[in-house]
mmCIF file of C-alpha atoms and ligand atoms in Angstrom:
data_model
loop_
_atom_site.group_PDB
_atom_site.id
_atom_site.type_symbol
_atom_site.label_atom_id
_atom_site.label_comp_id
_atom_site.label_asym_id
_atom_site.label_seq_id
_atom_site.Cartn_x
_atom_site.Cartn_y
_atom_site.Cartn_z
ATOM 1 C CA MET B 1 54.119 50.301 146.304
ATOM 2 C CA ALA B 2 52.761 48.324 149.242
ATOM 3 C CA GLN B 3 54.218 49.030 152.635
ATOM 4 C CA ALA B 4 55.007 46.616 155.435
ATOM 5 C CA GLU B 5 52.670 46.287 158.374
ATOM 6 C CA TYR B 6 53.509 49.613 159.989
ATOM 7 C CA SER B 7 51.272 52.476 159.000
ATOM 8 C CA PRO B 8 52.534 55.781 160.370
ATOM 9 C CA SER B 9 49.084 57.315 160.188
ATOM 10 C CA GLN B 10 47.912 54.950 162.929
ATOM 11 C CA THR B 11 50.162 56.566 165.469
ATOM 12 C CA PRO B 12 50.532 60.289 164.889
ATOM 13 C CA GLY B 13 52.750 61.492 167.703
ATOM 14 C CA MET B 14 54.145 64.695 169.034
ATOM 15 C CA ARG B 15 55.270 66.981 166.263
ATOM 16 C CA LEU B 16 57.968 69.567 166.257
ATOM 17 C CA SER B 17 56.331 72.916 165.565
ATOM 18 C CA CYS B 18 59.128 75.418 166.375
ATOM 19 C CA LEU B 19 62.897 75.118 166.630
ATOM 20 C CA SER B 20 65.379 77.673 167.891
ATOM 21 C CA LEU B 21 69.158 77.227 168.024
ATOM 22 C CA ARG B 22 71.557 79.805 169.465
ATOM 23 C CA ASP B 23 75.349 79.672 169.260
ATOM 24 C CA PHE B 24 75.000 76.097 168.089
ATOM 25 C CA ARG B 25 77.554 74.854 165.476
ATOM 26 C CA ASN B 26 77.747 77.464 162.666
ATOM 27 C CA TYR B 27 74.595 79.318 163.786
ATOM 28 C CA ARG B 28 74.467 82.434 165.878
ATOM 29 C CA SER B 29 70.731 81.914 165.614
ATOM 30 C CA PHE B 30 68.454 79.598 163.707
ATOM 31 C CA GLU B 31 64.694 79.983 164.040
ATOM 32 C CA LEU B 32 62.148 77.822 162.280
ATOM 33 C CA SER B 33 58.454 78.062 163.062
ATOM 34 C CA ASN B 34 55.155 76.574 161.827
ATOM 35 C CA ILE B 35 56.960 73.375 160.946
ATOM 36 C CA GLY B 36 54.892 70.912 158.917
ATOM 37 C CA ALA B 37 55.016 67.166 158.258
ATOM 38 C CA LEU B 38 57.856 67.262 155.765
ATOM 39 C CA THR B 39 60.741 69.711 155.796
ATOM 40 C CA ILE B 40 63.505 69.595 153.215
ATOM 41 C CA LEU B 41 66.603 71.578 154.156
ATOM 42 C CA VAL B 42 68.471 72.323 150.975
ATOM 43 C CA GLY B 43 71.769 74.075 150.260
ATOM 44 C CA PRO B 44 75.365 73.523 149.219
ATOM 45 C CA ASN B 45 77.940 71.838 151.468
ATOM 46 C CA ALA B 46 78.817 73.303 154.860
ATOM 47 C CA VAL B 47 75.854 75.708 155.148
ATOM 48 C CA GLY B 48 74.443 74.129 158.308
ATOM 49 C CA LYS B 49 71.878 71.582 157.099
ATOM 50 C CA THR B 50 73.222 68.788 159.301
ATOM 51 C CA SER B 51 73.599 71.146 162.242
ATOM 52 C CA ALA B 52 69.883 71.966 162.153
ATOM 53 C CA VAL B 53 68.901 68.292 162.120
ATOM 54 C CA GLU B 54 71.498 67.505 164.802
ATOM 55 C CA GLY B 55 69.793 70.130 166.968
ATOM 56 C CA ILE B 56 66.482 68.276 166.572
ATOM 57 C CA SER B 57 68.163 64.985 167.483
ATOM 58 C CA LEU B 58 69.537 66.533 170.687
ATOM 59 C CA LEU B 59 66.045 67.692 171.665
ATOM 60 C CA THR B 60 64.385 64.331 170.928
ATOM 61 C CA ALA B 61 66.700 61.311 171.245
ATOM 62 C CA CYS B 62 68.919 63.459 173.534
ATOM 63 C CA SER B 63 71.964 62.507 171.531
ATOM 64 C CA SER B 64 73.847 63.707 168.504
ATOM 65 C CA PHE B 65 74.454 61.335 165.609
ATOM 66 C CA ARG B 66 77.807 63.138 165.066
ATOM 67 C CA THR B 67 79.541 63.414 168.415
ATOM 68 C CA THR B 68 79.299 62.767 172.104
ATOM 69 C CA GLN B 69 81.447 65.837 172.878
ATOM 70 C CA ALA B 70 79.311 68.723 174.104
ATOM 71 C CA ALA B 71 82.081 71.266 173.491
ATOM 72 C CA GLN B 72 82.202 70.520 169.743
ATOM 73 C CA MET B 73 78.596 71.639 169.349
ATOM 74 C CA ILE B 74 78.998 75.107 170.824
ATOM 75 C CA LYS B 75 79.707 77.775 168.238
ATOM 76 C CA TRP B 76 83.416 78.472 168.129
ATOM 77 C CA GLY B 77 84.294 81.388 170.434
ATOM 78 C CA CYS B 78 81.054 81.063 172.468
ATOM 79 C CA GLU B 79 80.604 79.671 175.979
ATOM 80 C CA THR B 80 77.198 78.046 175.716
ATOM 81 C CA ALA B 81 74.668 76.933 173.129
ATOM 82 C CA GLN B 82 70.909 77.180 173.687
ATOM 83 C CA LEU B 83 68.412 74.924 171.932
ATOM 84 C CA GLU B 84 64.640 75.207 172.247
ATOM 85 C CA ALA B 85 61.823 73.256 170.650
ATOM 86 C CA LYS B 86 58.074 73.270 170.886
ATOM 87 C CA PHE B 87 56.358 69.917 170.347
ATOM 88 C CA GLN B 88 52.615 69.569 169.865
ATOM 89 C CA SER B 89 50.096 66.797 169.572
ATOM 90 C CA SER B 90 46.324 67.092 169.386
ATOM 91 C CA SER B 91 46.161 67.009 173.189
ATOM 92 C CA ARG B 92 49.516 68.212 174.432
ATOM 93 C CA GLU B 93 52.173 70.866 174.087
ATOM 94 C CA VAL B 94 55.719 70.481 175.397
ATOM 95 C CA ASP B 95 58.565 73.003 175.423
ATOM 96 C CA MET B 96 61.940 71.336 175.483
ATOM 97 C CA GLY B 97 65.120 73.276 176.186
ATOM 98 C CA LEU B 98 68.785 72.364 176.260
ATOM 99 C CA THR B 99 71.785 74.388 177.378
ATOM 100 C CA ILE B 100 75.139 73.038 176.281
ATOM 101 C CA SER B 101 78.229 74.283 178.074
ATOM 102 C CA ALA B 102 81.705 72.732 178.004
ATOM 103 C CA GLY B 103 81.311 69.155 179.175
ATOM 104 C CA ARG B 104 77.725 69.593 180.285
ATOM 105 C CA ARG B 105 74.191 69.415 178.916
ATOM 106 C CA SER B 106 71.212 70.663 180.934
ATOM 107 C CA TYR B 107 67.709 69.829 179.764
ATOM 108 C CA ARG B 108 64.489 71.668 180.604
ATOM 109 C CA MET B 109 60.923 70.621 180.005
ATOM 110 C CA ASN B 110 58.267 73.314 180.200
ATOM 111 C CA GLY B 111 60.851 75.526 181.906
ATOM 112 C CA LYS B 112 61.761 73.016 184.636
ATOM 113 C CA PRO B 113 65.194 71.350 184.805
ATOM 114 C CA ARG B 114 65.086 67.673 183.851
ATOM 115 C CA LYS B 115 67.611 64.884 183.572
ATOM 116 C CA ALA B 116 68.280 63.689 180.032
ATOM 117 C CA ALA B 117 67.058 60.254 181.147
ATOM 118 C CA ASP B 118 63.636 61.763 181.928
ATOM 119 C CA VAL B 119 63.154 63.448 178.556
ATOM 120 C CA ARG B 120 64.967 61.037 176.227
ATOM 121 C CA GLY B 121 62.526 59.481 173.821
ATOM 122 C CA LEU B 122 59.587 61.543 175.087
ATOM 123 C CA VAL B 123 59.443 62.620 171.483
ATOM 124 C CA PRO B 124 61.134 59.676 169.787
ATOM 125 C CA ALA B 125 63.319 60.081 166.721
ATOM 126 C CA VAL B 126 65.066 57.882 164.198
ATOM 127 C CA SER B 127 68.077 59.333 162.423
ATOM 128 C CA PHE B 128 69.576 58.027 159.214
ATOM 129 C CA THR B 129 72.928 59.355 158.016
ATOM 130 C CA PRO B 130 75.518 58.191 155.468
ATOM 131 C CA ASP B 131 77.564 56.724 158.372
ATOM 132 C CA ASP B 132 74.736 54.227 158.908
ATOM 133 C CA LEU B 133 75.453 52.746 155.499
ATOM 134 C CA HIS B 134 78.380 50.883 157.101
ATOM 135 C CA LEU B 135 76.020 49.102 159.476
ATOM 136 C CA ALA B 136 76.110 45.741 157.708
ATOM 137 C CA LYS B 137 79.826 45.580 156.888
ATOM 138 C CA GLY B 138 81.483 47.887 159.411
ATOM 139 C CA ALA B 139 82.692 47.218 162.933
ATOM 140 C CA ALA B 140 80.532 44.948 165.111
ATOM 141 C CA SER B 141 80.290 47.788 167.632
ATOM 142 C CA ALA B 142 78.125 49.750 165.156
ATOM 143 C CA ARG B 143 75.552 46.922 165.088
ATOM 144 C CA ARG B 144 75.534 46.623 168.876
ATOM 145 C CA ASP B 145 75.138 50.427 169.112
ATOM 146 C CA ALA B 146 72.272 50.296 166.597
ATOM 147 C CA ILE B 147 70.330 47.958 168.898
ATOM 148 C CA ASP B 148 71.221 50.011 171.974
ATOM 149 C CA SER B 149 70.091 53.261 170.375
ATOM 150 C CA VAL B 150 66.613 51.768 169.932
ATOM 151 C CA GLY B 151 66.821 50.244 173.404
ATOM 152 C CA VAL B 152 67.366 53.600 175.096
ATOM 153 C CA GLN B 153 64.293 55.063 173.436
ATOM 154 C CA LEU B 154 62.181 52.139 174.624
ATOM 155 C CA SER B 155 63.401 52.034 178.219
ATOM 156 C CA ARG B 156 64.527 54.954 180.377
ATOM 157 C CA ASN B 157 66.511 52.618 182.563
ATOM 158 C CA PHE B 158 68.497 51.076 179.724
ATOM 159 C CA TYR B 159 70.597 54.189 179.073
ATOM 160 C CA SER B 160 71.923 54.254 182.630
ATOM 161 C CA VAL B 161 72.517 50.485 182.519
ATOM 162 C CA CYS B 162 74.652 50.988 179.375
ATOM 163 C CA VAL B 163 76.547 53.879 180.973
ATOM 164 C CA ASP B 164 77.211 51.801 184.109
ATOM 165 C CA TYR B 165 78.339 48.885 181.998
ATOM 166 C CA ARG B 166 80.776 50.998 179.957
ATOM 167 C CA LYS B 167 82.256 52.460 183.155
ATOM 168 C CA LEU B 168 82.750 48.983 184.584
ATOM 169 C CA VAL B 169 84.537 47.768 181.454
ATOM 170 C CA LYS B 170 86.797 50.836 181.576
ATOM 171 C CA GLN B 171 87.488 50.251 185.252
ATOM 172 C CA LYS B 172 88.344 46.604 184.636
ATOM 173 C CA ASN B 173 90.626 47.476 181.701
ATOM 174 C CA GLN B 174 92.486 49.882 183.967
ATOM 175 C CA ALA B 175 92.697 47.309 186.767
ATOM 176 C CA LEU B 176 94.100 44.738 184.335
ATOM 177 C CA LYS B 177 96.625 47.257 183.017
ATOM 178 C CA ASP B 178 97.657 48.136 186.576
ATOM 179 C CA GLU B 179 97.901 44.403 187.385
ATOM 180 C CA LEU B 180 95.696 44.768 190.462
ATOM 181 C CA PRO B 181 95.105 41.688 192.667
ATOM 182 C CA ASP B 182 92.746 38.857 191.662
ATOM 183 C CA ALA B 183 90.368 39.642 194.534
ATOM 184 C CA TYR B 184 89.759 43.124 193.116
ATOM 185 C CA ILE B 185 89.223 41.845 189.564
ATOM 186 C CA GLU B 186 86.829 39.177 190.869
ATOM 187 C CA SER B 187 84.758 41.738 192.741
ATOM 188 C CA LEU B 188 84.544 43.794 189.535
ATOM 189 C CA ASN B 189 83.569 40.652 187.628
ATOM 190 C CA ASP B 190 80.607 40.053 189.932
ATOM 191 C CA VAL B 191 79.158 43.466 189.122
ATOM 192 C CA LEU B 192 80.121 43.249 185.440
ATOM 193 C CA VAL B 193 78.232 39.995 185.035
ATOM 194 C CA ARG B 194 75.094 41.347 186.691
ATOM 195 C CA VAL B 195 75.043 44.598 184.701
ATOM 196 C CA GLY B 196 76.221 42.794 181.545
ATOM 197 C CA VAL B 197 73.273 40.410 181.731
ATOM 198 C CA GLN B 198 70.882 43.360 181.947
ATOM 199 C CA VAL B 199 72.431 44.807 178.775
ATOM 200 C CA LEU B 200 72.294 41.447 177.017
ATOM 201 C CA ILE B 201 68.706 40.585 177.935
ATOM 202 C CA HIS B 202 67.395 44.008 176.966
ATOM 203 C CA ARG B 203 69.273 43.870 173.661
ATOM 204 C CA LEU B 204 67.719 40.497 172.902
ATOM 205 C CA GLN B 205 64.244 41.799 173.714
ATOM 206 C CA VAL B 206 64.766 44.825 171.466
ATOM 207 C CA LEU B 207 66.122 42.632 168.692
ATOM 208 C CA ASP B 208 63.193 40.218 168.946
ATOM 209 C CA ARG B 209 60.879 43.174 168.342
ATOM 210 C CA LEU B 210 62.964 44.608 165.505
ATOM 211 C CA ARG B 211 63.628 41.367 163.621
ATOM 212 C CA PRO B 212 60.166 40.647 162.148
ATOM 213 C CA HIS B 213 59.811 44.240 160.928
ATOM 214 C CA PHE B 214 63.339 44.202 159.543
ATOM 215 C CA GLN B 215 62.692 40.958 157.673
ATOM 216 C CA SER B 216 59.420 42.104 156.233
ATOM 217 C CA TYR B 217 60.755 45.514 155.118
ATOM 218 C CA TYR B 218 63.787 43.848 153.545
ATOM 219 C CA ARG B 219 61.515 41.458 151.656
ATOM 220 C CA GLU B 220 59.440 44.364 150.360
ATOM 221 C CA ILE B 221 62.399 46.526 149.422
ATOM 222 C CA THR B 222 63.965 43.699 147.432
ATOM 223 C CA GLY B 223 60.700 42.528 145.886
ATOM 224 C CA GLY B 224 60.621 39.316 147.918
ATOM 225 C CA GLY B 225 63.578 37.742 146.152
ATOM 226 C CA GLU B 226 65.784 37.459 149.221
ATOM 227 C CA GLU B 227 65.451 36.762 152.922
ATOM 228 C CA ALA B 228 67.464 38.792 155.403
ATOM 229 C CA SER B 229 67.840 38.322 159.111
ATOM 230 C CA VAL B 230 69.817 39.585 162.047
ATOM 231 C CA LEU B 231 71.532 37.215 164.461
ATOM 232 C CA TYR B 232 72.885 37.739 167.952
ATOM 233 C CA ALA B 233 75.662 35.516 169.331
ATOM 234 C CA PRO B 234 76.867 36.079 172.895
ATOM 235 C CA CYS B 235 80.602 36.242 173.539
ATOM 236 C CA TRP B 236 80.652 32.703 174.993
ATOM 237 C CA ALA B 237 79.229 31.135 171.807
ATOM 238 C CA LYS B 238 80.144 33.365 168.904
ATOM 239 C CA ASP B 239 79.502 30.635 166.341
ATOM 240 C CA ALA B 240 76.098 29.730 167.739
ATOM 241 C CA PRO B 241 73.641 32.616 167.421
ATOM 242 C CA LEU B 242 70.759 32.519 169.892
ATOM 243 C CA GLU B 243 67.322 31.423 168.798
ATOM 244 C CA PRO B 244 64.775 34.157 169.621
ATOM 245 C CA GLY B 245 63.527 33.787 173.196
ATOM 246 C CA SER B 246 65.907 30.935 174.003
ATOM 247 C CA LEU B 247 68.103 32.568 176.656
ATOM 248 C CA THR B 248 66.757 33.113 180.156
ATOM 249 C CA ARG B 249 68.271 35.597 182.584
ATOM 250 C CA ASP B 250 69.498 32.730 184.801
ATOM 251 C CA ASP B 251 71.131 30.959 181.830
ATOM 252 C CA ALA B 252 72.825 34.195 180.828
ATOM 253 C CA LEU B 253 74.141 34.753 184.373
ATOM 254 C CA ALA B 254 75.495 31.217 184.580
ATOM 255 C CA GLN B 255 77.051 31.265 181.089
ATOM 256 C CA LEU B 256 78.648 34.675 181.465
ATOM 257 C CA THR B 257 80.045 33.868 184.930
ATOM 258 C CA SER B 258 81.520 30.602 183.752
ATOM 259 C CA TYR B 259 82.969 32.093 180.545
ATOM 260 C CA MET B 260 84.482 35.014 182.449
ATOM 261 C CA GLY B 261 86.189 32.543 184.783
ATOM 262 C CA SER B 262 87.564 30.559 181.852
ATOM 263 C CA ARG B 263 89.025 33.683 180.206
ATOM 264 C CA ALA B 264 90.673 35.114 183.337
ATOM 265 C CA ILE B 265 94.191 34.124 182.256
ATOM 266 C CA ALA B 266 93.680 35.487 178.735
ATOM 267 C CA GLU B 267 92.376 38.768 180.173
ATOM 268 C CA ARG B 268 95.424 39.051 182.433
ATOM 269 C CA ALA B 269 97.713 38.382 179.452
ATOM 270 C CA ARG B 270 95.964 40.839 177.107
ATOM 271 C CA LYS B 271 95.300 43.367 179.910
ATOM 272 C CA ARG B 272 91.784 43.858 178.543
ATOM 273 C CA CYS B 273 88.267 42.905 179.501
ATOM 274 C CA LEU B 274 87.398 40.341 176.815
ATOM 275 C CA VAL B 275 84.109 39.028 178.161
ATOM 276 C CA GLY B 276 80.700 40.666 178.225
ATOM 277 C CA PRO B 277 78.079 42.104 175.890
ATOM 278 C CA HIS B 278 80.637 44.600 174.509
ATOM 279 C CA ALA B 279 82.185 41.544 172.837
ATOM 280 C CA ASP B 280 78.967 39.966 171.520
ATOM 281 C CA ALA B 281 78.455 39.456 167.783
ATOM 282 C CA VAL B 282 75.565 40.915 165.804
ATOM 283 C CA THR B 283 75.373 39.716 162.217
ATOM 284 C CA PHE B 284 73.102 40.549 159.321
ATOM 285 C CA THR B 285 72.498 37.721 156.906
ATOM 286 C CA VAL B 286 71.097 37.591 153.393
ATOM 287 C CA ASP B 287 69.778 34.188 152.352
ATOM 288 C CA GLY B 288 71.739 32.747 155.271
ATOM 289 C CA HIS B 289 75.094 34.312 154.313
ATOM 290 C CA ASP B 290 76.934 36.770 156.536
ATOM 291 C CA ALA B 291 76.333 40.210 155.016
ATOM 292 C CA ALA B 292 79.649 41.502 156.391
ATOM 293 C CA HIS B 293 81.468 39.195 153.971
ATOM 294 C CA PHE B 294 79.075 38.700 151.086
ATOM 295 C CA ALA B 295 76.567 41.548 150.768
ATOM 296 C CA SER B 296 76.732 43.674 147.630
ATOM 297 C CA GLN B 297 76.521 47.470 147.898
ATOM 298 C CA GLY B 298 72.836 47.276 147.017
ATOM 299 C CA GLN B 299 72.122 44.568 149.589
ATOM 300 C CA GLN B 300 73.937 46.616 152.245
ATOM 301 C CA ARG B 301 71.766 49.610 151.439
ATOM 302 C CA SER B 302 68.615 47.480 151.605
ATOM 303 C CA ILE B 303 69.719 46.154 155.003
ATOM 304 C CA VAL B 304 70.244 49.637 156.422
ATOM 305 C CA LEU B 305 67.016 50.949 154.963
ATOM 306 C CA ALA B 306 65.011 47.977 156.292
ATOM 307 C CA TRP B 307 66.699 48.405 159.688
ATOM 308 C CA LYS B 308 65.835 52.105 159.902
ATOM 309 C CA LEU B 309 62.206 51.482 158.929
ATOM 310 C CA ALA B 310 62.066 48.672 161.500
ATOM 311 C CA GLU B 311 63.405 51.083 164.132
ATOM 312 C CA ALA B 312 60.625 53.536 163.322
ATOM 313 C CA ALA B 313 57.987 50.792 163.421
ATOM 314 C CA VAL B 314 59.153 49.369 166.756
ATOM 315 C CA ILE B 315 59.454 52.760 168.419
ATOM 316 C CA ALA B 316 55.999 53.735 167.152
ATOM 317 C CA ALA B 317 54.454 50.490 168.386
ATOM 318 C CA ALA B 318 56.174 50.617 171.771
ATOM 319 C CA THR B 319 55.652 54.286 172.584
ATOM 320 C CA GLY B 320 52.395 54.953 170.752
ATOM 321 C CA ASN B 321 54.155 57.872 169.042
ATOM 322 C CA ALA B 322 55.348 57.913 165.466
ATOM 323 C CA PRO B 323 59.003 58.975 165.713
ATOM 324 C CA LEU B 324 60.408 61.976 163.898
ATOM 325 C CA LEU B 325 62.556 60.908 160.968
ATOM 326 C CA LEU B 326 65.850 62.772 160.680
ATOM 327 C CA LEU B 327 67.464 62.008 157.348
ATOM 328 C CA ASP B 328 70.816 63.615 156.811
ATOM 329 C CA ASP B 329 72.048 63.521 153.238
ATOM 330 C CA VAL B 330 70.898 59.967 152.564
ATOM 331 C CA MET B 331 68.842 60.517 149.413
ATOM 332 C CA SER B 332 72.050 60.777 147.374
ATOM 333 C CA GLU B 333 73.179 57.420 148.792
ATOM 334 C CA LEU B 334 70.103 55.462 147.680
ATOM 335 C CA ASP B 335 69.354 54.304 144.166
ATOM 336 C CA ASP B 336 66.047 55.145 142.451
ATOM 337 C CA ALA B 337 64.157 52.051 143.627
ATOM 338 C CA ARG B 338 65.196 52.329 147.274
ATOM 339 C CA ARG B 339 64.691 56.094 147.267
ATOM 340 C CA SER B 340 61.189 55.718 145.922
ATOM 341 C CA TYR B 341 60.381 53.015 148.500
ATOM 342 C CA PHE B 342 61.650 55.308 151.210
ATOM 343 C CA MET B 343 59.641 58.256 149.942
ATOM 344 C CA ASN B 344 56.476 56.169 150.043
ATOM 345 C CA PHE B 345 57.222 55.375 153.648
ATOM 346 C CA ILE B 346 57.750 59.030 154.506
ATOM 347 C CA ALA B 347 54.511 59.945 152.749
ATOM 348 C CA GLY B 348 52.481 58.891 155.812
ATOM 349 C CA ASP B 349 51.777 61.057 158.828
ATOM 350 C CA MET B 350 55.285 60.706 160.160
ATOM 351 C CA GLN B 351 57.085 64.009 160.518
ATOM 352 C CA ALA B 352 60.323 64.032 158.553
ATOM 353 C CA PHE B 353 63.322 66.334 158.127
ATOM 354 C CA ILE B 354 65.559 65.711 155.152
ATOM 355 C CA THR B 355 68.799 67.448 154.267
ATOM 356 C CA THR B 356 70.007 67.492 150.693
ATOM 357 C CA THR B 357 72.270 69.466 148.402
ATOM 358 C CA HIS B 358 69.618 69.530 145.674
ATOM 359 C CA THR B 359 65.986 68.588 145.270
ATOM 360 C CA ASP B 360 66.261 66.492 142.074
ATOM 361 C CA TYR B 361 65.911 63.330 144.171
ATOM 362 C CA PHE B 362 62.337 64.137 145.138
ATOM 363 C CA THR B 363 59.152 63.507 143.226
ATOM 364 C CA ASP B 364 56.978 66.474 142.251
ATOM 365 C CA ASP B 365 54.350 65.185 144.634
ATOM 366 C CA MET B 366 56.785 65.169 147.510
ATOM 367 C CA LEU B 367 58.128 68.616 146.693
ATOM 368 C CA ALA B 368 54.572 69.937 146.608
ATOM 369 C CA ARG B 369 53.928 68.569 150.105
ATOM 370 C CA ALA B 370 57.229 69.709 151.572
ATOM 371 C CA ASP B 371 58.379 72.945 153.100
ATOM 372 C CA ILE B 372 61.612 73.666 151.289
ATOM 373 C CA ILE B 373 64.015 75.571 153.510
ATOM 374 C CA THR B 374 66.952 76.988 151.587
ATOM 375 C CA LEU B 375 70.087 77.597 153.625
ATOM 376 C CA ASP B 376 73.007 79.695 152.408
ATOM 377 C CA GLY B 377 75.437 79.512 155.325
ATOM 378 C CA SER B 378 74.476 82.772 157.012
ATOM 379 C CA GLU B 379 74.929 82.783 160.775
ATOM 380 C CA ALA B 380 71.404 83.936 161.420
ATOM 381 C CA PHE B 381 68.453 82.176 159.845
ATOM 382 C CA VAL B 382 64.784 82.903 160.385
ATOM 383 C CA GLY B 383 62.172 80.902 158.544
ATOM 384 C CA GLY B 384 58.545 80.007 158.886
ATOM 385 C CA ALA B 385 57.935 76.693 157.241
ATOM 386 C CA ARG B 386 54.327 77.347 156.252
ATOM 387 C CA GLU B 387 51.802 80.092 156.227
ATOM 388 C CA ASP B 388 48.685 78.275 157.476
HETATM 389 N N1 ATP F 1 81.252 74.238 166.827
HETATM 390 C C1 ATP F 1 81.216 74.853 165.630
HETATM 391 N N2 ATP F 1 81.289 76.221 165.557
HETATM 392 C C2 ATP F 1 81.232 76.853 164.362
HETATM 393 N N3 ATP F 1 81.124 76.212 163.182
HETATM 394 C C3 ATP F 1 81.056 74.872 163.215
HETATM 395 C C4 ATP F 1 81.087 74.131 164.424
HETATM 396 N N4 ATP F 1 80.975 72.812 164.126
HETATM 397 C C5 ATP F 1 80.888 72.743 162.791
HETATM 398 N N5 ATP F 1 80.959 73.976 162.229
HETATM 399 C C6 ATP F 1 80.879 74.351 160.823
HETATM 400 O O1 ATP F 1 79.516 74.459 160.488
HETATM 401 C C7 ATP F 1 79.385 74.375 159.076
HETATM 402 C C8 ATP F 1 78.116 73.638 158.734
HETATM 403 O O2 ATP F 1 78.281 72.254 158.971
HETATM 404 P P1 ATP F 1 77.134 71.213 158.583
HETATM 405 O O3 ATP F 1 77.740 69.860 158.771
HETATM 406 O O4 ATP F 1 75.905 71.533 159.320
HETATM 407 O O5 ATP F 1 76.952 71.521 157.039
HETATM 408 P P2 ATP F 1 76.026 70.821 155.948
HETATM 409 O O6 ATP F 1 75.244 71.897 155.291
HETATM 410 O O7 ATP F 1 75.286 69.682 156.515
HETATM 411 O O8 ATP F 1 77.145 70.303 154.943
HETATM 412 P P3 ATP F 1 77.238 68.969 154.013
HETATM 413 O O9 ATP F 1 76.278 69.144 152.882
HETATM 414 O O10 ATP F 1 78.672 69.040 153.565
HETATM 415 O O11 ATP F 1 76.964 67.799 154.891
HETATM 416 C C9 ATP F 1 80.684 73.759 158.576
HETATM 417 O O12 ATP F 1 81.439 74.756 157.906
HETATM 418 C C10 ATP F 1 81.382 73.325 159.836
HETATM 419 O O13 ATP F 1 82.802 73.388 159.737
#
């Protein structure tokens, strides 16, 4: 089957060659070496397939697709977890390390302490889990987060902007609850608008890059019968999605300031910050109809699949590195046609890790190419993916 414009082989990036996890989730130790282009982690439920892939996500995107709580990742009864990875390209080798202790994560690169912001996205990754299948129909926050998770891999600064923004919203919510004076709320509003506009403008830039890939993958996945798109409407005009490239920074500042002023009484009454990019709407459409209301199960799956492939394409184009694909238990969620489309995509140079309870979903060709790692739930695992 033909693939959309992105060809993974054009941008081979850093590859994970060795992974070591200690006192992480159910593992006392997990060691995998000589890792190849395609690794399939297979085993029954609760043996630690997701944990292994989560470890890779923490060492690449610097986040877990399961939790933001560091303490949940440390093996029960242990004080710290240690994660190590070796990444290699034709010209470079990088050792990445992470120590997780209660409430704290400390990264190292080539033995030297580094902030997460400095290593995030150095080796980019795209994860795809069953939770992502709710992207089209679930809460709007999931769609905003989906854009932001690409945004943080494209810009180091964006992560701290998002963190600052979230803190400001929390602070304002508290101030509204505590019924603090107008002057205090207004001073918070000034900062909220400035940081909020940074979030909004970066989101729009990321979305403008993602949209054409998303549309073209969707068209291919569905055989060209339907057109999908993704729309972004700011909180001040939720029924009027923005045309790509139509909002300048100055417009956004003026609109957000004015809308915040007009909602001051409502915010006081509801004791909640109602205005800002945390309240913006992101909508997928199929043939012009809102997917949240009208998309079938199959259309929802096509949307998520097209979105994930678009993420990979945009990250590859922007960073010059094909991202690692981390696919946790999604093969069982896709039907034959979408699964086979996806497998064609993975068949390029992109390094992929797939967890599954059985291998029946894979073609013989794919199984022949893959390193099949069988997990049985033991606390200590040592495996070498390939002999060469
Ligand atoms: N912090 C922790 N300490 C010890 N064990 C944990 C911790 N967190 C999760 N577990 C356990 O680790 C085991 C493996 O979980 P994991 O999600 O990796 O399994 P899985 O093989 O992906 O399963 P499934 O196929 O059901 O998704 C589970 O039994 C889980 O309860």
